[in-house]
mmCIF file with all atom_site columns, C-alpha atoms in Angstrom:
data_model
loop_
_atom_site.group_PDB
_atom_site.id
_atom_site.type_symbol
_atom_site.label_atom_id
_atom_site.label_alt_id
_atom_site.label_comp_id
_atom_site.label_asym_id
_atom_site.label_entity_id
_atom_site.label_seq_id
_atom_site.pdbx_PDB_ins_code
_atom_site.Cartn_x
_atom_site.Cartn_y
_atom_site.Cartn_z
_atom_site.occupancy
_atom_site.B_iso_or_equiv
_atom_site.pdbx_formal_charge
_atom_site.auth_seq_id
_atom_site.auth_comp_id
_atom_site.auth_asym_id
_atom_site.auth_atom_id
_atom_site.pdbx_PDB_model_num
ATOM 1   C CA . UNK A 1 1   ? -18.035 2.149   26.317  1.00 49.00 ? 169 UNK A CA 1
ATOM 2   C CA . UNK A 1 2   ? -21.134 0.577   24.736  1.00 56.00 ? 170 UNK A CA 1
ATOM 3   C CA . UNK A 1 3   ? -22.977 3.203   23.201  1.00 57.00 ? 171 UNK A CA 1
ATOM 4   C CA . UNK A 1 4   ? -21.452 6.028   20.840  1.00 58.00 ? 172 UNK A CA 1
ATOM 5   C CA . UNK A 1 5   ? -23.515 8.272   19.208  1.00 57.00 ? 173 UNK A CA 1
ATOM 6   C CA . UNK A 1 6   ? -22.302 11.185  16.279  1.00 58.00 ? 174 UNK A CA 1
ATOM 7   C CA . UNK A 1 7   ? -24.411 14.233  14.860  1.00 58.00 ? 175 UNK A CA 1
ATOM 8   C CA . UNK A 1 8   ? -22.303 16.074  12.406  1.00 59.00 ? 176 UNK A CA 1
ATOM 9   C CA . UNK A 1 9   ? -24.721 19.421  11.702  1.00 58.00 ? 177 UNK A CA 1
ATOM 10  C CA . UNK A 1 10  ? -23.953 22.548  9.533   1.00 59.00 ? 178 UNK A CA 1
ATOM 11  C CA . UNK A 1 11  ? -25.161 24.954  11.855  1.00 60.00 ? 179 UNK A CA 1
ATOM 12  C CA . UNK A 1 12  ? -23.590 24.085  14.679  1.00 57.00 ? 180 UNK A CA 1
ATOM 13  C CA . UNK A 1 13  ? -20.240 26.185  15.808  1.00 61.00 ? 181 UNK A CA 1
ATOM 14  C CA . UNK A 1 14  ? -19.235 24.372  18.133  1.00 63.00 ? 182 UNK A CA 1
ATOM 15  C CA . UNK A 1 15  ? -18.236 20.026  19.015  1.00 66.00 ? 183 UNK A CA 1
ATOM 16  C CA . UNK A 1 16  ? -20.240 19.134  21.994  1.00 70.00 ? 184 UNK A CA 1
ATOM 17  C CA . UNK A 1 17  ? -20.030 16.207  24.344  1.00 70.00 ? 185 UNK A CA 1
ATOM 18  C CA . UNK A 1 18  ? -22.465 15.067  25.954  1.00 70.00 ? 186 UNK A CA 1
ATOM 19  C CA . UNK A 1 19  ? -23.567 12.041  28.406  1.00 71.00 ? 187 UNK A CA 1
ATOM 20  C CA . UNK A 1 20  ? -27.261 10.431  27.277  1.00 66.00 ? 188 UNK A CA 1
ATOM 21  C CA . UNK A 1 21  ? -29.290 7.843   29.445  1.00 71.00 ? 189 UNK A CA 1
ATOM 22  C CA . UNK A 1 22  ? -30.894 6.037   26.256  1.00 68.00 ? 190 UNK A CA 1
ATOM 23  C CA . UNK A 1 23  ? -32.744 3.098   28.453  1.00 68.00 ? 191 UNK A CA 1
ATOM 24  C CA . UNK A 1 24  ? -30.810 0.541   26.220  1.00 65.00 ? 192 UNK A CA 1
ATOM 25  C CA . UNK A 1 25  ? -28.130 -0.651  28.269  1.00 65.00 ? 193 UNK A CA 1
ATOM 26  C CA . UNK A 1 26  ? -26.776 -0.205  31.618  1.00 68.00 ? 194 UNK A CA 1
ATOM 27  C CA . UNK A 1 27  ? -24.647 2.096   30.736  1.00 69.00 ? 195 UNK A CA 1
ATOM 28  C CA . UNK A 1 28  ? -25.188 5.712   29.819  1.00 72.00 ? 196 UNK A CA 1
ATOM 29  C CA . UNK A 1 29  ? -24.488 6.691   26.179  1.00 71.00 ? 197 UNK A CA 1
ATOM 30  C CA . UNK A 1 30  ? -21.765 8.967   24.909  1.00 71.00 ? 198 UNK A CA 1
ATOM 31  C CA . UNK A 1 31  ? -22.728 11.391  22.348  1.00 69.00 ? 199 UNK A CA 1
ATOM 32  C CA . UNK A 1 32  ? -20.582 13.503  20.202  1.00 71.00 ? 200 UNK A CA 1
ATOM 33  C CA . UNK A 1 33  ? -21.941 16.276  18.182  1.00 68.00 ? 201 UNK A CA 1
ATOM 34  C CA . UNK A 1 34  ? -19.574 17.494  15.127  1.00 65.00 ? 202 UNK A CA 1
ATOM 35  C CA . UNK A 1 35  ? -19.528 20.735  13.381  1.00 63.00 ? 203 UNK A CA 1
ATOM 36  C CA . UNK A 1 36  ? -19.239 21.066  9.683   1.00 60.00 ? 204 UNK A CA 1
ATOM 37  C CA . UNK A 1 37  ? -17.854 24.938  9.177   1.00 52.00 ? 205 UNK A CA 1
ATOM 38  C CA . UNK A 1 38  ? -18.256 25.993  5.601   1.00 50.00 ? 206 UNK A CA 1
ATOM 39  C CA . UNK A 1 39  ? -17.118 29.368  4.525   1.00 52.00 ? 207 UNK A CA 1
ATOM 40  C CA . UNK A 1 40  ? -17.274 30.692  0.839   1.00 48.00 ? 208 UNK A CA 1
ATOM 41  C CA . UNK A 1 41  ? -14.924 32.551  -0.265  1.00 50.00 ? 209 UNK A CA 1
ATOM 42  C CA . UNK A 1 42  ? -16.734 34.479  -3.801  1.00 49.00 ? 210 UNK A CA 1
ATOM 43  C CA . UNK A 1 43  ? -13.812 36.404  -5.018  1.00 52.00 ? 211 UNK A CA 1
ATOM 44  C CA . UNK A 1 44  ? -12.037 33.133  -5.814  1.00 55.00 ? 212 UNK A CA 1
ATOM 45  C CA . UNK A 1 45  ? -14.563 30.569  -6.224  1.00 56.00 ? 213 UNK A CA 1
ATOM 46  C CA . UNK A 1 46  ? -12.869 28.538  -2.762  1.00 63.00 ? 214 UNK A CA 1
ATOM 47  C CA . UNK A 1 47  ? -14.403 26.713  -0.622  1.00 68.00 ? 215 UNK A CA 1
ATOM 48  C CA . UNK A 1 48  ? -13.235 26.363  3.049   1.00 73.00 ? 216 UNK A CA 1
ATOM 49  C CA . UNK A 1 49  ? -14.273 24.365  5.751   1.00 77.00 ? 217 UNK A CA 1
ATOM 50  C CA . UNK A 1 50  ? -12.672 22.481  8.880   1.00 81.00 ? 218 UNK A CA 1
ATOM 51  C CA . UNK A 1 51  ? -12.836 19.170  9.653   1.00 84.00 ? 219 UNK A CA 1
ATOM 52  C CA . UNK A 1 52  ? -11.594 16.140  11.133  1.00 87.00 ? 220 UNK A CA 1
ATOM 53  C CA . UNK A 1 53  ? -9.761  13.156  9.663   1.00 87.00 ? 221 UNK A CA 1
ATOM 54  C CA . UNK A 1 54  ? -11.745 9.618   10.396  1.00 90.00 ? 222 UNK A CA 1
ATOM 55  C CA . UNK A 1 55  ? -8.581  7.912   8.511   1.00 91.00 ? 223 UNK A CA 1
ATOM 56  C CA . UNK A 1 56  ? -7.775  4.347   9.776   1.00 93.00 ? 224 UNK A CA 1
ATOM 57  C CA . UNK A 1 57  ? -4.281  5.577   10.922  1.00 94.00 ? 225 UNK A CA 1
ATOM 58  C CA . UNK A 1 58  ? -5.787  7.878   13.377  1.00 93.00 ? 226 UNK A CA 1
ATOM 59  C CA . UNK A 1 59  ? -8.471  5.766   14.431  1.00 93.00 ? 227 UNK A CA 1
ATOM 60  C CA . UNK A 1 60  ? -5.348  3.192   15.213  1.00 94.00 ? 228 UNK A CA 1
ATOM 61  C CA . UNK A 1 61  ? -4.024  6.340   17.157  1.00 94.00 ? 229 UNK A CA 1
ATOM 62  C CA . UNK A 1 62  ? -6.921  7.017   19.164  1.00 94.00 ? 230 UNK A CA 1
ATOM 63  C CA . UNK A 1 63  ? -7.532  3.437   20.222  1.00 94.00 ? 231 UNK A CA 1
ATOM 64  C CA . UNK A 1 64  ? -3.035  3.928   21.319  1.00 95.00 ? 232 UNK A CA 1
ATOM 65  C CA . UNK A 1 65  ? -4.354  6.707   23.436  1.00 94.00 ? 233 UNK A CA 1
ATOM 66  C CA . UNK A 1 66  ? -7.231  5.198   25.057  1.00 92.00 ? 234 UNK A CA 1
ATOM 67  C CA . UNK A 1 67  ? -5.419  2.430   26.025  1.00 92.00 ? 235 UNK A CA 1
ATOM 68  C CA . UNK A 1 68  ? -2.732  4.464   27.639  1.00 92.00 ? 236 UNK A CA 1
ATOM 69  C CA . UNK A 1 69  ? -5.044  6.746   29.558  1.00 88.00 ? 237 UNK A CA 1
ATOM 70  C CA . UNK A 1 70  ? -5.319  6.188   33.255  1.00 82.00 ? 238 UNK A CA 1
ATOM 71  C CA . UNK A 1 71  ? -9.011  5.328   33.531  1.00 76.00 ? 239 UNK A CA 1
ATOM 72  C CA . UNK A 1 72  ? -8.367  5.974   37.459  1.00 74.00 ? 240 UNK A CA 1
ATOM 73  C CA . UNK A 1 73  ? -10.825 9.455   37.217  1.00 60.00 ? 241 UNK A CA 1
ATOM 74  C CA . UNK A 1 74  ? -13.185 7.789   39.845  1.00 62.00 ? 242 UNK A CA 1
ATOM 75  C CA . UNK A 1 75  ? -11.272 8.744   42.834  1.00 63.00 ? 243 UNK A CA 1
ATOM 76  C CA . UNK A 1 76  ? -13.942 10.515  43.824  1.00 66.00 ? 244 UNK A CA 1
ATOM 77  C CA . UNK A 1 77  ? -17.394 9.962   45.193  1.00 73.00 ? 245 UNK A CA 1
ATOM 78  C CA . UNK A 1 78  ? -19.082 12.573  43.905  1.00 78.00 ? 246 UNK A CA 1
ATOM 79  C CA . UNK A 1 79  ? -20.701 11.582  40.603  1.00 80.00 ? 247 UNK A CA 1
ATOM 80  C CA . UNK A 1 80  ? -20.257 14.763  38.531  1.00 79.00 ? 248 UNK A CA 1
ATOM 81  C CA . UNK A 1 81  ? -16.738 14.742  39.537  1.00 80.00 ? 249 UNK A CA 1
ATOM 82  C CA . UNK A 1 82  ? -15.966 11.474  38.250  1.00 80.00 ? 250 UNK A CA 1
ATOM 83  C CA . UNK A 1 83  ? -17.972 11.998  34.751  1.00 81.00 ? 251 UNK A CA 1
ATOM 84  C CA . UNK A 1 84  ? -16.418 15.311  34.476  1.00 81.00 ? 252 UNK A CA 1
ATOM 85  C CA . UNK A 1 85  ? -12.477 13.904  34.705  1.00 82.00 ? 253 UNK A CA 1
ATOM 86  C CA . UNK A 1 86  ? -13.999 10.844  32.407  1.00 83.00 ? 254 UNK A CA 1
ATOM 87  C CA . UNK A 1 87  ? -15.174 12.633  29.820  1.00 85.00 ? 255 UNK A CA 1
ATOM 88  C CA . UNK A 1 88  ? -12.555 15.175  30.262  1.00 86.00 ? 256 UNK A CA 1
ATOM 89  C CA . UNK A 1 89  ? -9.917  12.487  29.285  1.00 88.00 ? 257 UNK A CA 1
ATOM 90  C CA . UNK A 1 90  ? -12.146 11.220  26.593  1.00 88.00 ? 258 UNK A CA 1
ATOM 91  C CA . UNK A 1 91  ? -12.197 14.506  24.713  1.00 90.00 ? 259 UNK A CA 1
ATOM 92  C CA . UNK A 1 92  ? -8.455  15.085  25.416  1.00 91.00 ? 260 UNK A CA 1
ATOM 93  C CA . UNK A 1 93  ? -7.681  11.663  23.363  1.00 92.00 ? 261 UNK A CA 1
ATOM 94  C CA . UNK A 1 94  ? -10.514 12.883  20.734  1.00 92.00 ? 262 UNK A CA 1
ATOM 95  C CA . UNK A 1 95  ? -9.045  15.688  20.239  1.00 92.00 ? 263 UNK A CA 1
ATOM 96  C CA . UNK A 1 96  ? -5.261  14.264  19.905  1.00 93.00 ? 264 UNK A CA 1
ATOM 97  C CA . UNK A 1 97  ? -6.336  11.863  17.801  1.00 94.00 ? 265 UNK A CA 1
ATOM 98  C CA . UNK A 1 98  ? -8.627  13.708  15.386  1.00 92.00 ? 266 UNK A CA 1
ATOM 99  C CA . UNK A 1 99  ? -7.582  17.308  15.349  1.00 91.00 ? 267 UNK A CA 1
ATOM 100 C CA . UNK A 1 100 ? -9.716  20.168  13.363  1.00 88.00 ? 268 UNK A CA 1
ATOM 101 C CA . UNK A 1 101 ? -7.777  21.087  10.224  1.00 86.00 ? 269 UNK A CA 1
ATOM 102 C CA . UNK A 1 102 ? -8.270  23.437  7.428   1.00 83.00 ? 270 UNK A CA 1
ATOM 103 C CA . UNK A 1 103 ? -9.575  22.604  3.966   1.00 79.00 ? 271 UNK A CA 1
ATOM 104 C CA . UNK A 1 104 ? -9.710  24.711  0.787   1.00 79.00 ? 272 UNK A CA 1
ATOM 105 C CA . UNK A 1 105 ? -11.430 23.137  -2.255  1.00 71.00 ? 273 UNK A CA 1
ATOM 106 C CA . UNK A 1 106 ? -11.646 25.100  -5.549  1.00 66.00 ? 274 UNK A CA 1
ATOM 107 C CA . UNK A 1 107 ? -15.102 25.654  -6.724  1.00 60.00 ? 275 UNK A CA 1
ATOM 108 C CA . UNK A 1 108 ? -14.899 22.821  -9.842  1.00 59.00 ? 276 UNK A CA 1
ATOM 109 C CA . UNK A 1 109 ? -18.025 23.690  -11.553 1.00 56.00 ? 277 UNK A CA 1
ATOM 110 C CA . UNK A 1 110 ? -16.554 27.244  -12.279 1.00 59.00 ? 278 UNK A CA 1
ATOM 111 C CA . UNK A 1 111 ? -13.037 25.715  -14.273 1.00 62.00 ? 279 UNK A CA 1
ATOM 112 C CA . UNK A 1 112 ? -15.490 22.955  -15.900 1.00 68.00 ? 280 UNK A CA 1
ATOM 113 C CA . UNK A 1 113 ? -17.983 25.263  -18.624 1.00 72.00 ? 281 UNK A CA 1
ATOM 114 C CA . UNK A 1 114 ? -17.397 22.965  -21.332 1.00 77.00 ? 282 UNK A CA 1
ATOM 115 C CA . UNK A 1 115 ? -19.936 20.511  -19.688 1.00 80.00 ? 283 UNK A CA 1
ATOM 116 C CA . UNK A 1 116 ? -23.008 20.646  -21.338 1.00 84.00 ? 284 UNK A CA 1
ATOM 117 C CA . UNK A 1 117 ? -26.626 20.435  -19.869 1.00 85.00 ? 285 UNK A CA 1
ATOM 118 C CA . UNK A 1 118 ? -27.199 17.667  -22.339 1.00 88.00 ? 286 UNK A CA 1
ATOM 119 C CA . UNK A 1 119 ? -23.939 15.903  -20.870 1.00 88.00 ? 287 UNK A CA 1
ATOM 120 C CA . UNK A 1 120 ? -24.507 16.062  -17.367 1.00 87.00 ? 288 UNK A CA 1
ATOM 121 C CA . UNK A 1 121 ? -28.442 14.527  -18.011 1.00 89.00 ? 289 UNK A CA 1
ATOM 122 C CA . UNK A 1 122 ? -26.321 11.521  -20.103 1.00 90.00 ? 290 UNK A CA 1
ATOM 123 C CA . UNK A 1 123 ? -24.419 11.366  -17.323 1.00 89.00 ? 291 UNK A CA 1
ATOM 124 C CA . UNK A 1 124 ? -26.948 11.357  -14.556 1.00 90.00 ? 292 UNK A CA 1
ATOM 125 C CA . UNK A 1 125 ? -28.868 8.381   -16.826 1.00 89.00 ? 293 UNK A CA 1
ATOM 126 C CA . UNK A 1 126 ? -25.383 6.416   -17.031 1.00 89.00 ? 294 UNK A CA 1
ATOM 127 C CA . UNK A 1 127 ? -24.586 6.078   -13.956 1.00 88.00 ? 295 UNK A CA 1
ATOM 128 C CA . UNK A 1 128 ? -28.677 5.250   -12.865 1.00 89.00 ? 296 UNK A CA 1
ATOM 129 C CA . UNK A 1 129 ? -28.403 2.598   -15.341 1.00 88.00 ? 297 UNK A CA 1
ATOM 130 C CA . UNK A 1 130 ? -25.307 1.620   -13.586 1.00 86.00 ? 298 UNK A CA 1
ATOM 131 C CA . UNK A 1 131 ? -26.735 0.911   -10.713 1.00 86.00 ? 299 UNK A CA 1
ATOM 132 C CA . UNK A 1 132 ? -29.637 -0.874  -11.954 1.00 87.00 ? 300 UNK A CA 1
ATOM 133 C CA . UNK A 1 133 ? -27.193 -3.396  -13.597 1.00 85.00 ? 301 UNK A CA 1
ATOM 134 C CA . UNK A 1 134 ? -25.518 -4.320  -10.844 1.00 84.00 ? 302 UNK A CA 1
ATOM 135 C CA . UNK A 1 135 ? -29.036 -5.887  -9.475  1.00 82.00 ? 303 UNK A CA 1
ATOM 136 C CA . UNK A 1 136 ? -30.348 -6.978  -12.267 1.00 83.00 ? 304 UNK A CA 1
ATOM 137 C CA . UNK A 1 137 ? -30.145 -10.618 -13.419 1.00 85.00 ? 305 UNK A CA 1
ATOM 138 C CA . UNK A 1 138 ? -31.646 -10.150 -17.106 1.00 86.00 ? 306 UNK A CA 1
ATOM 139 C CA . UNK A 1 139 ? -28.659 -10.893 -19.554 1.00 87.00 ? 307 UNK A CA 1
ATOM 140 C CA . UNK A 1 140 ? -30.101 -8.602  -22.319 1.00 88.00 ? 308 UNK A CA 1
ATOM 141 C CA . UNK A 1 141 ? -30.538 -5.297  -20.487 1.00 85.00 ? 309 UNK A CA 1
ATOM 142 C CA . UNK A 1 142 ? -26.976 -6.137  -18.973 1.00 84.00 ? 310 UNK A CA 1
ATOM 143 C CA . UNK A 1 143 ? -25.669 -6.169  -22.963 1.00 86.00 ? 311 UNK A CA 1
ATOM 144 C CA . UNK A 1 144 ? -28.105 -2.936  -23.601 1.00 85.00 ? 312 UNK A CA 1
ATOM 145 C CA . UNK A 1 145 ? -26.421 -0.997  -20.863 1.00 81.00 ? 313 UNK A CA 1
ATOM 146 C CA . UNK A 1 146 ? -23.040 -1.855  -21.895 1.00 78.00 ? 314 UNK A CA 1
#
């Protein structure tokens, strides 16, 4: 597979797949659109959304799957056939590998009243200045931020 392509959108209900000529290769691009279902709940201040887990453990397990697959789906001539079973098995493994799972996050900012307008703009300025020292060469604003 050379090309990949992901578009995680909000409004989208649904994880499409879909098969793009991009002109940049010989071979046709895969391209996976991901939904990002947020729900809140106002009586208790949760938030809950599904999504997929990207960790490195089931990235390992989706590149066990792939391998294992039997990438014989071409058995036909027909064209649409064969992309069908292809993409078919590719979406199988995808979904193995990374299954949709339920979140809930507690709404923070509701439990957290003791911070102050004045603290989150100190805050906001810290961590700017932060960032700013970490490119900066000149030894005396490095000693002023610190």
């Amino acid at each position: 597979i050379d090309n990949i392509l992901t578009l995680k959108l909000k409004s989208q209900t649904e994880t499409a797949l879909m098969n793009l000529e991009l002109g940049i290769s010989d071979h046709r691009a895969l391209f996976i659109n991901l939904t990002e279902n947020l729900n809140l709940n106002k009586k208790n201040g949760e938030q809950k959304s599904k999504r997929r887990l990207f960790s490195n453990k089931n990235i390992a397990n989706f590149v066990n799957i792939v391998e294992e697959i039997n990438w014989d789906v071409s058995d036909r001539n027909d064209c649409v056939t064969n992309n069908s079973n292809f993409f078919g098995c590719f979406l199988n493994a995808f979904e193995e590998a990374f299954p949709l799972k339920f979140y809930t996050k507690k709404n923070s900012l509701k439990n957290k009243t003791w911070i102050t307008k004045g603290i989150k703009v100190s805050s906001i300025k810290k961590r700017e200045l932060s960032r700013m020292v970490k490119h900066s060469s000149d030894e005396s604003f490095i000693n002023y931020v610190k």
